[in-house]
Amino acid sequence: MAEAYRIFHSTLFPTLSLQLSKPSHSYPSLLSLKQAPRKVQCSVSTSETKWNATQQVPWGCDIDSLENAEDLQKWLSGSGLPPQKMSIDKVEVGERGLVALKNIRKGEKLLFVPPSLFITADSEWSSPEAGQVLKQYSVPDWPLLATYLISEASVQKSSRWSNYISALPRQPYSLLYWTREELDRYLEASQIRQRAIERVTDVIGTYNDLRLRIFSKYPDLFPEEVFNMETFRWSFGILFSRLVRLPSMDGKVALVPWADMLNHSCEVETFLDYDKSSQGVVFTTDRAYQPGEQVFISYGKKSNGELLLSYGFVPKEGTNPSDSVELPLSLKKSDKCYKEKLGALRKHGLSASQCYPIQITGWPLELMAYAYLAVSPPSMSKQFHEMAAAASNKSTLKKDLRYPDIEEKALQFILDSCESSISKYSKFLQASGSMDLDVTSPKQLNRRVFLKQLAVDLCTSEQRILFRAQYILRRRLRDMRSELKRPSLRILQLSLDSSSAQHQRSSDSTQEVLVEESEEEYDGRRSLNPGEDTTDMKSLW
């Protein structure tokens, strides 16, 4: 799954909503319109375009192919890439990757890809007229780059990038290539399913807007046989899995040929950036490599679900320290204060149902604030807005709130949500062993087996985090309830009948044993899984 391991160091694309503004200049030869184009808002309607997950584009290569690798390396060397200590080869982690040719030291800078080999929103088009139309409509970088890739791929050898495009996968690993039926079937327990559906919807909506607002007005420049939903799915799949943000170039986004052949490892922390001194994209190794070893970078601190969403792979269980699972929480409509609480949430950009990430090490303070709000009684209505503000990651107000009177209810609320999610994962994982793949073609059978295994790996890793949270929550609730019971034992001891001294002494002895035994059991249970407690989890309590 080499092409799944691409660099996308930070979240660049929360939505594909497209803002097309009217041209800032007049181009009569390109704009044969009676009126200047008006400002339009991109829709996300999918009714006009059907999603077909089985078609492939006519360019690129098989995802594990090395047939175009040699031509790519020759072209890059002839276009300004300096001599390299790595080469493209088939690898165990991923299908293709960069492998060390020589000894590589820890702390050594590698790559040095010059800006002349970057593909950015400013790159020169083989069809200048097409590029000019998109720029005069102020199309944002992502849709612009997606259209650019298709335009360059369609002219084949006439494009400067033909060797690079020929080495790109014909079908990138991405949830964009899962059918709706496959998403519903294999990811029913995970919140990543909904994010994948939203991403597909956004891509379709963006394509529909480009087609209706621009492509249909310039059919000679953007013929539908080239610029269609299938080619846009390919180009967006490439962007999601390969586009990199370069912090040292003011966050500029670019495709960086050669650098995008590096695979991801959860065990390294180095990432791509522009080096001003050498004037090229580099990364600094954080470990040494021997000849023949695959060289890795990090795609950022992403959960297994995020890695599957954009890159199409799931790390081995327990190997990703940044792994998390999204826990859905919802206000109860039966709550007497439902409308007031919902109003407070909406004021801070939240809704009645929210998802928050849980990690092995804990969860965000925003989740606890939401739980406080969900269980708070009418008598705390003056604190609703304070809780809602703390539940939003956009708020700068204090988030570390504590409400001791309702803390037990808040933790129970989170535990109930955890156990509800665990039940869904368990149901899927139990059914996955006997799941009927319902295919006749061997190729389709292999695909379904592959997708099913990815889903099982994801659900197993996410359920593992939920089990850990369940254990911590149950223990914390037990501890809180034990603390409440201890004073009652002491009071009972003091209230024994003083008229019978001998009986009282016997009772006192028995009572002390009960208390001591209770404390021993309490301490013993706390010692389960020694060392598992984390500062992050404790700090939330």
XYZ file of C-alpha atoms in Angstrom:
541
model
C 0.000 0.000 0.000
C 2.819 2.370 -0.791
C 0.668 5.028 -2.384
C -1.421 5.165 0.755
C 1.571 6.379 2.742
C 1.758 9.919 1.446
C 2.609 13.130 3.202
C -0.245 15.372 4.223
C 1.262 16.896 7.329
C -1.659 18.981 8.500
C -5.359 19.312 7.838
C -5.698 21.422 4.719
C -9.125 20.625 3.474
C -11.908 20.614 6.091
C -14.441 21.271 3.378
C -14.460 21.375 -0.381
C -17.031 24.149 -0.496
C -15.935 26.251 -3.415
C -16.094 30.033 -3.528
C -16.038 31.218 -7.118
C -15.787 34.975 -7.445
C -16.202 37.060 -10.535
C -13.108 37.682 -12.663
C -10.962 40.633 -11.735
C -10.033 41.217 -15.389
C -11.907 41.019 -18.655
C -10.948 38.392 -21.228
C -13.339 38.760 -24.188
C -11.855 35.806 -26.094
C -12.474 33.525 -23.121
C -15.665 35.013 -21.736
C -18.320 35.100 -24.406
C -20.966 35.909 -21.805
C -23.465 38.734 -21.926
C -22.937 39.399 -18.236
C -19.878 39.075 -16.074
C -19.880 35.880 -14.010
C -21.491 36.460 -10.655
C -20.210 35.278 -7.329
C -21.460 31.766 -6.708
C -21.523 29.402 -3.746
C -20.508 25.796 -4.252
C -23.219 23.311 -3.451
C -22.724 19.769 -2.236
C -25.563 18.254 -4.212
C -24.840 14.741 -5.423
C -28.042 14.199 -7.342
C -26.553 15.016 -10.735
C -23.547 12.736 -10.579
C -23.361 9.024 -9.841
C -20.381 7.556 -8.011
C -18.776 4.549 -9.679
C -16.008 2.950 -7.652
C -14.883 0.429 -10.279
C -13.803 2.673 -13.191
C -10.183 3.706 -13.681
C -8.488 6.599 -15.452
C -6.508 5.904 -18.648
C -3.195 7.178 -17.262
C -0.875 6.262 -14.411
C 0.215 2.741 -13.450
C -0.676 -0.116 -11.136
C -0.130 0.809 -7.522
C 2.735 -1.673 -7.059
C 4.331 -1.166 -10.470
C 7.961 -0.166 -11.023
C 7.597 0.016 -14.804
C 7.794 3.831 -14.884
C 10.093 4.288 -11.883
C 13.332 4.353 -13.899
C 11.939 6.915 -16.357
C 10.771 9.061 -13.437
C 14.202 9.009 -11.808
C 15.940 9.880 -15.084
C 13.538 12.757 -15.734
C 13.947 14.123 -12.196
C 17.760 13.947 -12.426
C 17.674 15.753 -15.757
C 15.328 18.399 -14.335
C 17.434 19.518 -11.407
C 17.152 16.816 -8.716
C 20.628 16.298 -7.198
C 22.147 12.791 -6.769
C 20.211 10.732 -4.225
C 21.066 8.199 -1.525
C 17.735 6.439 -2.155
C 15.951 4.756 -5.033
C 12.377 3.569 -5.721
C 11.859 -0.128 -5.068
C 9.241 -2.633 -3.960
C 9.059 -2.776 -0.179
C 7.413 -4.739 2.612
C 5.634 -1.766 4.183
C 3.693 -0.484 1.184
C 4.103 -1.609 -2.400
C 6.631 1.030 -3.448
C 8.925 3.196 -1.393
C 12.340 4.832 -1.199
C 15.128 2.469 -0.151
C 18.612 3.445 1.054
C 21.398 2.899 -1.490
C 24.141 3.856 0.962
C 24.579 4.195 4.704
C 22.458 7.083 5.949
C 23.322 8.739 9.258
C 20.893 9.910 11.904
C 20.400 13.664 11.549
C 21.283 13.697 7.851
C 19.313 15.890 5.430
C 17.971 14.109 2.355
C 16.074 14.847 -0.902
C 16.775 18.530 -1.779
C 13.949 18.683 -4.332
C 14.130 22.157 -5.964
C 11.035 24.421 -6.286
C 11.171 24.005 -10.074
C 9.888 20.448 -9.524
C 6.949 21.450 -7.302
C 3.396 21.365 -8.638
C 1.548 24.322 -7.114
C -1.377 26.600 -7.925
C 1.142 28.797 -9.783
C 2.451 26.037 -12.094
C 2.385 26.685 -15.812
C -0.398 24.957 -17.760
C 0.124 23.051 -21.006
C -3.229 24.612 -21.910
C -2.746 28.244 -20.819
C -6.314 29.194 -21.744
C -7.789 26.607 -19.363
C -5.599 27.813 -16.527
C -6.506 31.410 -17.193
C -10.235 30.681 -17.010
C -9.920 29.004 -13.605
C -7.760 31.808 -12.247
C -10.089 34.537 -13.452
C -12.864 32.809 -11.501
C -10.566 32.716 -8.427
C -10.935 28.951 -8.027
C -9.263 27.885 -4.718
C -6.022 25.900 -4.700
C -7.464 22.416 -4.149
C -10.032 22.383 -6.999
C -7.521 24.259 -9.166
C -4.806 21.639 -8.576
C -7.284 18.799 -9.112
C -8.255 20.278 -12.493
C -4.603 20.962 -13.332
C -3.615 17.331 -12.778
C -6.383 16.115 -15.109
C -5.480 18.690 -17.767
C -1.791 17.731 -17.706
C -2.534 13.998 -17.656
C -4.853 14.294 -20.654
C -2.184 15.769 -22.944
C 0.205 12.920 -22.071
C 3.717 13.413 -23.510
C 2.986 17.065 -24.312
C 2.988 17.787 -20.581
C 6.163 18.554 -18.722
C 4.875 16.264 -15.957
C 4.189 13.191 -18.117
C 6.892 11.061 -16.463
C 5.608 11.958 -13.019
C 1.947 11.339 -13.886
C 2.843 8.002 -15.515
C 4.335 6.907 -12.182
C 1.247 7.905 -10.162
C -1.195 5.150 -9.177
C -4.098 4.647 -11.528
C -6.303 4.065 -8.504
C -4.984 5.622 -5.266
C -5.680 3.937 -1.961
C -8.402 6.125 -0.533
C -11.880 5.824 0.929
C -12.953 7.829 -2.125
C -12.752 4.493 -3.948
C -15.079 2.656 -1.574
C -18.676 2.336 -2.708
C -21.456 3.539 -0.410
C -22.458 -0.084 0.149
C -18.881 -0.932 1.187
C -18.698 2.044 3.569
C -22.022 1.073 5.151
C -21.081 -2.574 5.413
C -17.484 -2.458 6.616
C -17.335 0.809 8.578
C -20.758 0.805 10.200
C -19.272 0.930 13.713
C -16.701 3.681 13.078
C -17.270 7.425 12.847
C -14.790 7.421 9.932
C -17.641 6.098 7.797
C -19.521 9.396 8.137
C -16.391 11.426 7.434
C -15.758 9.367 4.295
C -19.341 9.942 3.112
C -18.945 13.673 3.738
C -15.675 13.723 1.805
C -17.228 11.917 -1.161
C -20.179 14.312 -1.049
C -17.849 17.317 -0.987
C -15.816 16.063 -3.950
C -18.964 15.397 -5.984
C -20.403 18.789 -5.037
C -17.202 20.572 -6.023
C -17.084 18.805 -9.378
C -20.753 19.617 -10.043
C -20.171 23.291 -9.318
C -17.109 23.449 -11.563
C -19.064 21.706 -14.309
C -22.113 23.945 -14.037
C -20.338 27.271 -13.478
C -17.238 26.888 -15.658
C -16.807 23.663 -17.642
C -20.195 23.879 -19.350
C -19.377 27.413 -20.530
C -16.033 26.355 -22.026
C -16.616 22.851 -23.440
C -13.654 23.160 -25.828
C -11.297 23.741 -22.919
C -12.959 21.313 -20.504
C -14.525 18.448 -22.526
C -16.641 16.105 -20.415
C -14.877 13.011 -21.727
C -11.756 14.299 -19.921
C -13.124 16.392 -17.037
C -15.646 14.076 -15.407
C -16.438 12.602 -12.033
C -14.099 9.649 -12.468
C -11.069 11.787 -13.328
C -11.855 14.176 -10.480
C -12.054 11.327 -8.019
C -8.598 10.264 -9.198
C -7.116 13.759 -8.936
C -8.609 14.418 -5.497
C -7.384 10.972 -4.386
C -3.884 12.003 -5.454
C -4.150 15.306 -3.593
C -5.495 13.787 -0.396
C -2.677 11.235 -0.334
C 0.248 13.322 -1.639
C -0.213 17.056 -1.195
C 2.113 18.578 1.400
C 1.950 21.860 3.288
C 5.361 23.507 3.591
C 5.530 25.518 6.850
C 8.719 27.358 5.843
C 7.026 28.621 2.656
C 4.172 30.271 4.590
C 2.091 27.098 4.473
C 2.201 26.786 0.681
C 0.695 23.523 -0.567
C 2.441 21.508 -3.279
C 2.896 18.138 -4.888
C 6.585 17.279 -4.577
C 7.631 14.515 -7.007
C 10.115 12.008 -5.573
C 9.449 13.162 -1.994
C 5.915 11.761 -2.280
C 7.338 8.266 -2.739
C 8.303 8.170 0.941
C 6.155 5.958 3.132
C 4.887 6.621 6.649
C 6.049 5.067 9.895
C 4.568 5.694 13.339
C 8.067 5.250 14.772
C 9.580 8.359 13.177
C 8.745 12.022 13.667
C 10.546 13.712 10.786
C 8.512 15.375 8.051
C 8.985 17.298 4.827
C 9.655 21.026 4.719
C 11.367 23.620 2.576
C 14.962 24.308 3.550
C 15.864 27.912 2.750
C 19.621 27.355 2.927
C 19.636 24.586 0.320
C 16.532 25.929 -1.473
C 14.803 22.580 -1.672
C 12.351 20.277 0.099
C 14.210 18.114 2.604
C 13.715 16.008 5.693
C 16.177 15.228 8.463
C 16.455 11.580 9.453
C 15.833 10.748 13.100
C 17.456 7.312 12.814
C 20.206 5.641 10.772
C 19.534 3.419 7.738
C 21.583 0.625 6.213
C 21.689 -0.053 2.436
C 18.517 -1.871 1.403
C 16.415 -0.497 4.289
C 13.274 1.454 3.530
C 13.456 5.120 4.568
C 10.411 6.609 6.303
C 8.904 9.943 7.234
C 5.865 10.862 9.309
C 2.599 12.083 7.818
C 1.787 13.807 11.089
C 0.050 12.826 14.313
C -2.975 11.154 12.771
C -5.300 8.479 14.054
C -5.640 5.133 12.288
C -9.007 6.313 10.985
C -7.507 9.472 9.489
C -4.720 7.443 7.876
C -7.302 5.108 6.332
C -9.432 8.026 5.177
C -6.712 9.766 3.165
C -4.040 7.138 2.565
C -5.916 3.851 2.604
C -3.940 1.952 5.250
C -4.213 1.080 8.941
C -1.041 0.678 11.068
C -0.649 -2.472 13.130
C -2.646 -2.432 16.345
C -0.879 -0.659 19.178
C 1.891 0.861 17.024
C 0.372 4.321 16.528
C 0.807 6.556 19.608
C -1.462 9.161 17.995
C -4.340 6.752 17.464
C -7.763 7.854 18.656
C -11.417 6.991 18.264
C -14.235 9.499 17.907
C -16.846 9.079 20.618
C -20.340 10.345 19.720
C -22.222 12.202 22.471
C -25.777 13.537 22.284
C -28.164 15.570 24.373
C -31.306 13.694 25.336
C -34.450 15.187 23.848
C -36.295 14.152 27.006
C -34.105 16.568 28.988
C -36.272 19.322 30.476
C -33.608 21.853 29.525
C -32.990 20.459 26.027
C -33.853 23.691 24.193
C -31.776 25.856 26.524
C -28.758 23.543 26.277
C -29.061 23.272 22.497
C -29.221 27.057 22.240
C -26.042 27.360 24.305
C -24.262 24.818 22.108
C -25.336 26.497 18.880
C -24.086 29.836 20.138
C -20.624 28.291 20.177
C -20.895 26.466 16.854
C -21.902 23.080 18.264
C -24.943 20.850 17.782
C -26.974 18.457 19.914
C -24.743 15.588 18.737
C -20.964 15.946 18.859
C -17.976 13.652 18.419
C -14.824 13.950 20.513
C -11.549 12.019 20.157
C -10.494 9.572 22.853
C -6.914 8.333 23.047
C -5.281 5.689 25.207
C -3.867 8.587 27.233
C -7.158 10.402 27.790
C -9.568 12.750 26.090
C -9.898 16.505 25.533
C -11.285 18.808 28.179
C -14.011 19.773 25.700
C -15.526 16.287 26.018
C -15.820 16.590 29.798
C -17.428 20.026 29.444
C -20.004 18.604 27.032
C -20.745 15.767 29.478
C -21.252 18.273 32.299
C -23.727 20.170 30.131
C -25.578 17.011 29.118
C -26.237 15.924 32.729
C -26.604 19.326 34.401
C -29.961 19.930 36.158
C -32.226 22.991 35.657
C -30.753 24.557 38.806
C -27.443 24.988 36.933
C -28.962 26.839 33.960
C -26.726 29.854 34.623
C -23.700 27.648 33.860
C -25.040 26.254 30.545
C -23.245 28.817 28.389
C -20.014 28.410 30.359
C -20.139 24.647 29.787
C -21.026 25.029 26.089
C -18.149 27.464 25.553
C -15.724 25.041 27.195
C -17.071 22.223 24.988
C -16.043 24.097 21.830
C -12.489 23.916 20.496
C -12.996 27.371 18.983
C -13.465 29.031 22.347
C -10.564 30.632 24.204
C -12.441 30.605 27.514
C -11.415 28.408 30.437
C -11.959 24.736 29.629
C -10.768 22.977 32.770
C -14.132 23.202 34.513
C -15.030 21.194 37.612
C -18.532 20.618 38.948
C -18.110 18.097 41.811
C -21.859 17.768 42.407
C -22.470 16.329 38.922
C -19.058 14.821 38.174
C -20.227 11.275 38.857
C -23.195 11.707 36.500
C -20.935 13.199 33.824
C -18.511 10.267 34.007
C -21.412 7.807 33.894
C -22.725 9.635 30.813
C -19.371 9.189 29.070
C -19.183 5.541 30.175
C -22.659 4.848 28.761
C -21.590 6.339 25.435
C -18.384 4.273 25.457
C -20.250 1.053 26.111
C -22.796 1.815 23.410
C -19.955 2.256 20.897
C -18.165 -0.874 22.147
C -21.333 -2.843 21.517
C -21.403 -1.686 17.879
C -17.770 -2.644 17.347
C -18.296 -6.038 18.955
C -21.295 -6.708 16.747
C -19.328 -5.909 13.582
C -16.221 -7.845 14.587
C -18.258 -10.912 15.553
C -20.134 -10.792 12.246
C -17.016 -10.140 10.142
C -15.844 -13.743 10.465
C -18.913 -15.052 8.668
C -19.577 -12.037 6.441
C -20.720 -13.080 2.958
C -18.557 -11.209 0.450
C -21.100 -11.844 -2.341
C -18.786 -11.546 -5.366
C -18.153 -13.762 -8.382
C -15.010 -12.224 -9.898
C -11.667 -13.265 -8.317
C -10.461 -9.668 -8.693
C -13.510 -8.365 -6.862
C -13.138 -11.077 -4.228
C -9.562 -9.952 -3.544
C -10.746 -6.350 -3.299
C -13.533 -7.184 -0.845
C -11.210 -9.325 1.300
C -8.715 -6.451 1.349
C -11.337 -3.841 2.323
C -12.802 -6.122 4.960
C -9.388 -6.666 6.530
C -8.754 -2.905 6.625
C -12.107 -2.439 8.369
C -11.378 -5.190 10.890
C -7.953 -3.683 11.658
C -9.465 -0.222 12.134
C -12.344 -1.400 14.306
C -10.041 -3.536 16.445
C -7.733 -0.596 17.138
C -10.617 1.785 17.882
C -12.381 -0.720 20.135
C -9.128 -1.227 22.047
C -9.090 2.478 22.943
C -12.726 2.340 24.036
C -12.027 -0.686 26.247
C -9.230 1.260 27.926
C -11.540 4.250 28.496
C -14.237 1.917 29.825
C -11.780 0.415 32.323
C -10.627 3.827 33.548
C -14.177 5.184 33.840
C -15.487 2.146 35.711
C -12.590 2.282 38.130
C -12.986 6.002 38.700
C -16.710 5.681 39.312
C -16.121 2.789 41.702
C -13.559 4.852 43.586
C -15.929 7.806 43.842
C -18.744 5.604 45.130
C -16.415 3.892 47.599
C -15.456 7.296 48.988
C -19.135 8.038 49.580
C -19.676 4.760 51.443
C -16.771 5.080 53.904
C -18.197 7.909 56.050
C -21.412 5.921 56.531
C -19.405 3.016 57.930
C -17.734 5.306 60.469
C -21.058 6.854 61.477
C -22.565 3.406 61.955
C -19.653 2.469 64.190
C -20.173 5.509 66.432
C -23.927 4.967 66.706
C -23.738 1.481 68.162
C -25.505 0.944 71.475
C -23.086 2.024 74.232
C -25.111 0.154 76.890
C -23.376 -3.121 75.990
C -19.640 -2.487 76.294
C -18.608 -6.029 75.411
C -20.955 -6.162 72.460
C -19.742 -2.729 71.433
C -16.094 -3.859 71.542
C -17.003 -6.854 69.417
C -18.917 -4.669 67.039
C -16.085 -2.137 66.903
C -13.638 -4.888 66.023
C -15.888 -6.238 63.312
C -16.522 -2.797 61.943
C -12.820 -1.953 61.745
C -12.189 -5.212 59.890
C -14.902 -4.314 57.414
C -13.336 -0.919 56.821
C -9.821 -2.342 56.513
C -10.951 -5.083 54.160
C -12.793 -2.533 52.072
C -9.655 -0.402 51.820
C -7.479 -3.408 50.964
C -9.854 -4.386 48.172
C -9.909 -0.792 46.963
C -6.119 -0.523 46.906
C -5.780 -3.935 45.303
C -8.068 -3.018 42.445
C -6.196 0.214 41.882
C -3.038 -1.836 41.429
C -4.465 -3.670 38.415
C -2.360 -3.076 35.287
C 0.358 -1.133 37.148
C 1.806 1.778 35.247
C -1.166 2.172 32.926
C -2.378 5.414 34.490
C -1.322 8.485 32.524
C -0.968 12.094 33.526
C -3.372 13.195 30.797
C -6.152 10.911 31.991
C -5.687 11.809 35.655
C -5.612 15.531 34.924
C -9.108 15.358 33.541
C -10.364 14.158 36.895
